[in-house]
PDB file of C-alpha atoms in Angstrom:
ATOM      1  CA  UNK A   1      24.904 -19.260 -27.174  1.00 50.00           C
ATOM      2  CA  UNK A   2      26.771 -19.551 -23.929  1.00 53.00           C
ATOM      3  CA  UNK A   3      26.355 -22.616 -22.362  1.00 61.00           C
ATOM      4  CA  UNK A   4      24.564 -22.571 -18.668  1.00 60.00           C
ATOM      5  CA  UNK A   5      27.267 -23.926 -15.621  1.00 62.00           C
ATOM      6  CA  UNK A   6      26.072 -27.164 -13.835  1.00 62.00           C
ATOM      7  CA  UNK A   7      25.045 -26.465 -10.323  1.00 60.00           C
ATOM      8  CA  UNK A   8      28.253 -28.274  -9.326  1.00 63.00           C
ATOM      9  CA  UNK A   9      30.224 -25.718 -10.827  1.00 62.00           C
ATOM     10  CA  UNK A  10      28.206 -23.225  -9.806  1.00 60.00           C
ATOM     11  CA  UNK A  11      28.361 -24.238  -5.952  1.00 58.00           C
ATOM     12  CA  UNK A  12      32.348 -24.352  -6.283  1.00 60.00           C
ATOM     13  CA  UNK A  13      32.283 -20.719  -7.786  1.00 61.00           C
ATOM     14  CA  UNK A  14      30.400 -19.638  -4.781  1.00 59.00           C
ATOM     15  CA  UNK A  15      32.764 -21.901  -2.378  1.00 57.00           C
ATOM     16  CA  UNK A  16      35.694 -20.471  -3.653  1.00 57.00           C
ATOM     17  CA  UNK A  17      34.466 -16.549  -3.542  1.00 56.00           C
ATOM     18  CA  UNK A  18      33.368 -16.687  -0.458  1.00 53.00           C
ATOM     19  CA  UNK A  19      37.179 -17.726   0.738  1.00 51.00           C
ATOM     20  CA  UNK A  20      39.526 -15.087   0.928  1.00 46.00           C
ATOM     21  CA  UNK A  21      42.437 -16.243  -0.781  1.00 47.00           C
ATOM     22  CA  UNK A  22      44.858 -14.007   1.013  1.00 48.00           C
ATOM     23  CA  UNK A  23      43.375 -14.278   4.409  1.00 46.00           C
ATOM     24  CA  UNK A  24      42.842 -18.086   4.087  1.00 48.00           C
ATOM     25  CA  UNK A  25      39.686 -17.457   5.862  1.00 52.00           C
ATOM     26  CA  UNK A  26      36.233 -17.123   4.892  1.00 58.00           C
ATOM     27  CA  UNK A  27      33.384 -14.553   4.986  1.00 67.00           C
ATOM     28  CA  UNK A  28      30.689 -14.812   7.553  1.00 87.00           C
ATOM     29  CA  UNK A  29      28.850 -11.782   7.069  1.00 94.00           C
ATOM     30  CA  UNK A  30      26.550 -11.068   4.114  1.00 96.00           C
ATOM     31  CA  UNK A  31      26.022  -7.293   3.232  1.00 96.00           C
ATOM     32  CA  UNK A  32      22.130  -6.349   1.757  1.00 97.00           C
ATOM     33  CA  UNK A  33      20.656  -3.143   1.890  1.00 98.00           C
ATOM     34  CA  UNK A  34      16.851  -2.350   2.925  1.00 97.00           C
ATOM     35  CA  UNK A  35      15.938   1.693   1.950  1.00 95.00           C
ATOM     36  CA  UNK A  36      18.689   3.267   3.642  1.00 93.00           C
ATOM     37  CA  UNK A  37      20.243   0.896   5.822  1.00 95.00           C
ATOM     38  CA  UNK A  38      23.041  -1.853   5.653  1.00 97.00           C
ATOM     39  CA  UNK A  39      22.447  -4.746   7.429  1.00 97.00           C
ATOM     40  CA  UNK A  40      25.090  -7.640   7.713  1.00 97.00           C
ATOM     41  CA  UNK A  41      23.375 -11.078   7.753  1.00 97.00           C
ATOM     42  CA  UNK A  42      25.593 -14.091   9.523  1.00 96.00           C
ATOM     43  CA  UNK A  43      25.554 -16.778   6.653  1.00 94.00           C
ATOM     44  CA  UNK A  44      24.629 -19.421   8.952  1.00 94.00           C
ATOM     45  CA  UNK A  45      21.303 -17.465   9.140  1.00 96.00           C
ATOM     46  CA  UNK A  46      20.457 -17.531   5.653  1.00 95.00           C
ATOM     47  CA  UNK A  47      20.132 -20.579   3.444  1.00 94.00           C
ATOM     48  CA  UNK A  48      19.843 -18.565  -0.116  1.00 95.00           C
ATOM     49  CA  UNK A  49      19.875 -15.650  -1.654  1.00 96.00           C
ATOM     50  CA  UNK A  50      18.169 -15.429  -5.004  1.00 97.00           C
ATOM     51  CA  UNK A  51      15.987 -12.879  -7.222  1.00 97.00           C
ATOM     52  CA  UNK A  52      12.890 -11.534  -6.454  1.00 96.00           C
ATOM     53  CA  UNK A  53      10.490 -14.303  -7.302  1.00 96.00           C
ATOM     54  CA  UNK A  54       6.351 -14.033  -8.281  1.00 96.00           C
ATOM     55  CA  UNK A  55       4.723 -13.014  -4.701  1.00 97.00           C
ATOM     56  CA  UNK A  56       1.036 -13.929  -4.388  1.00 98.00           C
ATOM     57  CA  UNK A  57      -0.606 -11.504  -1.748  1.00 97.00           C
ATOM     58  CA  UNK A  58      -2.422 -12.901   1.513  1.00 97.00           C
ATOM     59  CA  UNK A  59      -5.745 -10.627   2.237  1.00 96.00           C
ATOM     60  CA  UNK A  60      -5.916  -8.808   5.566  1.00 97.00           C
ATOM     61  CA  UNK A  61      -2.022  -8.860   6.157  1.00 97.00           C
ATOM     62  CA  UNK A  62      -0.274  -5.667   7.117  1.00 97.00           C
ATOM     63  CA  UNK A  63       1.315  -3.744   4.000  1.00 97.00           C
ATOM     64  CA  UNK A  64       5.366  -5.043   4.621  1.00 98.00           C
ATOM     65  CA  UNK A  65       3.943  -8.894   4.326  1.00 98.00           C
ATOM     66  CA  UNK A  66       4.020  -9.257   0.961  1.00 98.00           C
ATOM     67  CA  UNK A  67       2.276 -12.253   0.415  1.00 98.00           C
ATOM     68  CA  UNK A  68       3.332 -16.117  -0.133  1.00 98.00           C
ATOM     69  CA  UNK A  69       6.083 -17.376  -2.782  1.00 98.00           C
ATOM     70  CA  UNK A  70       6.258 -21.105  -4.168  1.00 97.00           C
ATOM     71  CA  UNK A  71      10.485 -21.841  -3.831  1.00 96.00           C
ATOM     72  CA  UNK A  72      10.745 -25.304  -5.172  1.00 93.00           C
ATOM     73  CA  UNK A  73       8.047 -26.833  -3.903  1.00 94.00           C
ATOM     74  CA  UNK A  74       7.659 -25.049  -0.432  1.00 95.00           C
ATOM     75  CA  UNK A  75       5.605 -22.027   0.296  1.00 96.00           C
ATOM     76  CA  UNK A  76       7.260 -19.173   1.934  1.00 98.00           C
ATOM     77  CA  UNK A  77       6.114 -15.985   3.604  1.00 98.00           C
ATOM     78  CA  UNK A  78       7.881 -12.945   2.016  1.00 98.00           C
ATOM     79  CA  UNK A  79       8.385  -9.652   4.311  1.00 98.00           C
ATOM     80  CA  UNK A  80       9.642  -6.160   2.365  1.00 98.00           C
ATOM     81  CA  UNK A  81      11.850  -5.707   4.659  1.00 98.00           C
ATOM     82  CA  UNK A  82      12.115  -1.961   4.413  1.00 98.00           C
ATOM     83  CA  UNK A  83       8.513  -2.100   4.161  1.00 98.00           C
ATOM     84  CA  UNK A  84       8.470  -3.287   8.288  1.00 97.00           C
ATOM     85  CA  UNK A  85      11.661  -1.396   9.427  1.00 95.00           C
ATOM     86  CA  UNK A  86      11.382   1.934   7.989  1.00 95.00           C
ATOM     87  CA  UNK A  87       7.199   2.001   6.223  1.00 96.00           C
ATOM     88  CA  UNK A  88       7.989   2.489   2.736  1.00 97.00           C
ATOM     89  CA  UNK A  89       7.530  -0.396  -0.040  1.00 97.00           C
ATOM     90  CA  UNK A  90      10.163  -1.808  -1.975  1.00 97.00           C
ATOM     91  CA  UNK A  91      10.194  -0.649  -5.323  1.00 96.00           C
ATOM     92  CA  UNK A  92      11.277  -4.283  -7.044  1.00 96.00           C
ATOM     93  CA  UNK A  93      13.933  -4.189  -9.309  1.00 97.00           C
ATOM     94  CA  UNK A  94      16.540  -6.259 -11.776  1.00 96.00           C
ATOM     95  CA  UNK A  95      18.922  -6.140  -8.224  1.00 97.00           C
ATOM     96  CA  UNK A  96      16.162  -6.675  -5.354  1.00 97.00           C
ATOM     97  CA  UNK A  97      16.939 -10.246  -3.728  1.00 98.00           C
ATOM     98  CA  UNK A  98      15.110 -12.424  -1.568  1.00 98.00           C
ATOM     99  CA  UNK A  99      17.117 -13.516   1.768  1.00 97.00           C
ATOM    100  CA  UNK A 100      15.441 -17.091   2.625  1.00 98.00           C
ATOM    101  CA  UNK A 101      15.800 -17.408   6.313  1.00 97.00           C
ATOM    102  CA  UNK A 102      17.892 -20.381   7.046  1.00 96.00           C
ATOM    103  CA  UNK A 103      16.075 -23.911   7.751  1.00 94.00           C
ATOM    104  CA  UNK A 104      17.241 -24.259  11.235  1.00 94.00           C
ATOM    105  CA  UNK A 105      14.903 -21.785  12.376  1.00 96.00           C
ATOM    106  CA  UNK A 106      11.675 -23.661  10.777  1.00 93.00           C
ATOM    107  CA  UNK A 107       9.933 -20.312   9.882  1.00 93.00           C
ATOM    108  CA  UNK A 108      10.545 -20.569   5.891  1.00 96.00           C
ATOM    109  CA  UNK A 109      10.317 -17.153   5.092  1.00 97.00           C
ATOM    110  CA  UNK A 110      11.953 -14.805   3.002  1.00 98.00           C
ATOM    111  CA  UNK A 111      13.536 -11.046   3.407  1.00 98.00           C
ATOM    112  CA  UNK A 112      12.769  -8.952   0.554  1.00 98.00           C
ATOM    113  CA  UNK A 113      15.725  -6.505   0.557  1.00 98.00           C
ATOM    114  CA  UNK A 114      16.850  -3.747  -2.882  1.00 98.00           C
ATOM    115  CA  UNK A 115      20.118  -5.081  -2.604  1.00 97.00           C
ATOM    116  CA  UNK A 116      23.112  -7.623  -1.945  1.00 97.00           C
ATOM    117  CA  UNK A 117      26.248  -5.476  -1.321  1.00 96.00           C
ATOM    118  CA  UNK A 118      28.742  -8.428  -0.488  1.00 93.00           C
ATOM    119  CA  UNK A 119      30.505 -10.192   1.226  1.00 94.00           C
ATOM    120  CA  UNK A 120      32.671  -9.261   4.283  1.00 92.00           C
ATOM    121  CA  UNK A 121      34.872 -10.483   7.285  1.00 90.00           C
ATOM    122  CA  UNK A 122      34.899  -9.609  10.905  1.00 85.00           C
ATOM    123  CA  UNK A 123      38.033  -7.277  10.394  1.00 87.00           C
ATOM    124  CA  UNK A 124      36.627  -5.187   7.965  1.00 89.00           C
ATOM    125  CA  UNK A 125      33.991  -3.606   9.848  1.00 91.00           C
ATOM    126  CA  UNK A 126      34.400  -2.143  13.322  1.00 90.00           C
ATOM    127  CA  UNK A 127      32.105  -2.048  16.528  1.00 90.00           C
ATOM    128  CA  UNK A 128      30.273   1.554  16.199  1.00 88.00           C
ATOM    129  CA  UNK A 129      30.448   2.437  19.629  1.00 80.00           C
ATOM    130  CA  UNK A 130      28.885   6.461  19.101  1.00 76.00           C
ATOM    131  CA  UNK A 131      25.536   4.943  16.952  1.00 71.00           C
ATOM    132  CA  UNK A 132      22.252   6.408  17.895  1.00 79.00           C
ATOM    133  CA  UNK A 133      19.683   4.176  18.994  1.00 86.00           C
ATOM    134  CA  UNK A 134      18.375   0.824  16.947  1.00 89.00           C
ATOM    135  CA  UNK A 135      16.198  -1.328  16.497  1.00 91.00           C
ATOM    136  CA  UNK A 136      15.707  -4.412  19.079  1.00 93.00           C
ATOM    137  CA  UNK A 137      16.629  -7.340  16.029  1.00 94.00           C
ATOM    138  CA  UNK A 138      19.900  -5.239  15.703  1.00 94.00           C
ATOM    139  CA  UNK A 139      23.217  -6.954  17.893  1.00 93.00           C
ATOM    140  CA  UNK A 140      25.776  -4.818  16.937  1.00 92.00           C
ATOM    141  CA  UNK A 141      26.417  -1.462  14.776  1.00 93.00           C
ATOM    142  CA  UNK A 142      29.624  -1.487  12.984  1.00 94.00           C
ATOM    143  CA  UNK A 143      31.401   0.861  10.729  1.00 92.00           C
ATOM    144  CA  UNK A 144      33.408  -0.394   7.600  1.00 91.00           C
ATOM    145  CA  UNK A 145      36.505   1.229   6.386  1.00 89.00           C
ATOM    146  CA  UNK A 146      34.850   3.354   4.180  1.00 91.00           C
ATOM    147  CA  UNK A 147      33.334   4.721   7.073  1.00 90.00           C
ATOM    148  CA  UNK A 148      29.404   3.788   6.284  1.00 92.00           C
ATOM    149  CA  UNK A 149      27.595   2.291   9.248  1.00 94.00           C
ATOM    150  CA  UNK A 150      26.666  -1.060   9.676  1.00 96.00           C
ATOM    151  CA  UNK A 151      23.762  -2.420  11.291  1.00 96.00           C
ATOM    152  CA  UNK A 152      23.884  -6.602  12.447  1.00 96.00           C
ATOM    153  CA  UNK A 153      20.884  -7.961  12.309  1.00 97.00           C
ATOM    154  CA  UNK A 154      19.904 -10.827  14.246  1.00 97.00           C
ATOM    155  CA  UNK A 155      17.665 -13.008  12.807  1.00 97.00           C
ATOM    156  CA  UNK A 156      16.359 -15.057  15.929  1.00 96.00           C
ATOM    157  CA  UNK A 157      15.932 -11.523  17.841  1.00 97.00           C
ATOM    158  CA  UNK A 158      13.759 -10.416  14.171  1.00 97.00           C
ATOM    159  CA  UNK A 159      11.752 -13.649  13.738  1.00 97.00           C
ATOM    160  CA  UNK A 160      10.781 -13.625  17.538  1.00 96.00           C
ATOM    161  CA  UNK A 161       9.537 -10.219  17.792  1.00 97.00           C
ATOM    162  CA  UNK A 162       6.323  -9.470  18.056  1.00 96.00           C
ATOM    163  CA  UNK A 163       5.767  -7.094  16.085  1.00 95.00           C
ATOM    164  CA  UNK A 164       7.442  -9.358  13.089  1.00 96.00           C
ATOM    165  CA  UNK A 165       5.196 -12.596  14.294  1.00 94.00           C
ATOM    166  CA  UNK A 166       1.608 -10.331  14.004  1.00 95.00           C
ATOM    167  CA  UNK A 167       1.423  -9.960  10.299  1.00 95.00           C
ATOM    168  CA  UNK A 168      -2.291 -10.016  10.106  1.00 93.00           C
ATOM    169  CA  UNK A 169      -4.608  -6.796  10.448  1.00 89.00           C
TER     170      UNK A 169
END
């Protein structure tokens, strides 16, 4: 049986992949994807990313508020995040994540999203100056190399919105 790394090693596995070895400079975007958007996170706006964890629901909430979640020994609120952008559930699975909103921000609540798609640098993505409209927690719309749009989001824009603040029914 393979033995488990020690969080130490762990956190300098992390450290070193999110440094670009060629670039000498690091990431400061994280890619997820909610139904069928990307969104780039800034890293300084999340504090962890980890699986989807046991949700207990909270009566009389709207459908995309999921409930509450126990992350070592604080409670946090969890939002399906496709649930509130585009109105259909999540369907949980082994590569759904939860986005914990960083601590600076004091709202300890998570982003349930289907899927982390990376990491990536300002100069892979460009501004996406012909997008359509979008919504008002989105800064900027970028387009990667690949061609497949991009949406920022911008978590103090999100977590101040009203529509985000009224979870209740």
């Amino acid at each position: 049986m393979a033995e488990k790394p020690s969080l130490r090693d762990y956190q300098r596995t992390l450290s070193a992949r999110l440094v670009n070895p060629d670039a000498g400079q690091s990431a400061s975007k994280l890619g997820v994807q909610a139904g069928a958007t990307r969104w780039l996170v800034d890293l300084a706006d999340t504090s962890e990313v980890i699986p989807a964890p046991q949700v207990y629901p909270v009566p009389l909430t709207r459908t995309w508020f999921l409930g509450v979640t126990n992350i070592r020994g604080n409670l946090y609120s969890v939002v399906d995040f496709r649930a509130f952008i585009e109105g259909v559930a999540t369907t949980v699975t082994e590569h759904s994540r939860l986005l914990l909103i960083a601590d600076r921000y004091r709202i300890y609540c998570g982003l349930l999203v289907d899927r982390v798609l990376g990491l990536y640098r300002d100069e892979q993505l460009q501004i996406n100056n012909s997008a359509g409209e979008a919504p008002p927690w989105t800064t900027t719309q970028f387009v990667d190399h690949q061609s497949q749009p991009w949406q920022h989001l911008g978590v103090r824009q999100l977590i101040a919105h009203p529509d985000f603040l009224e979870a209740g029914v």
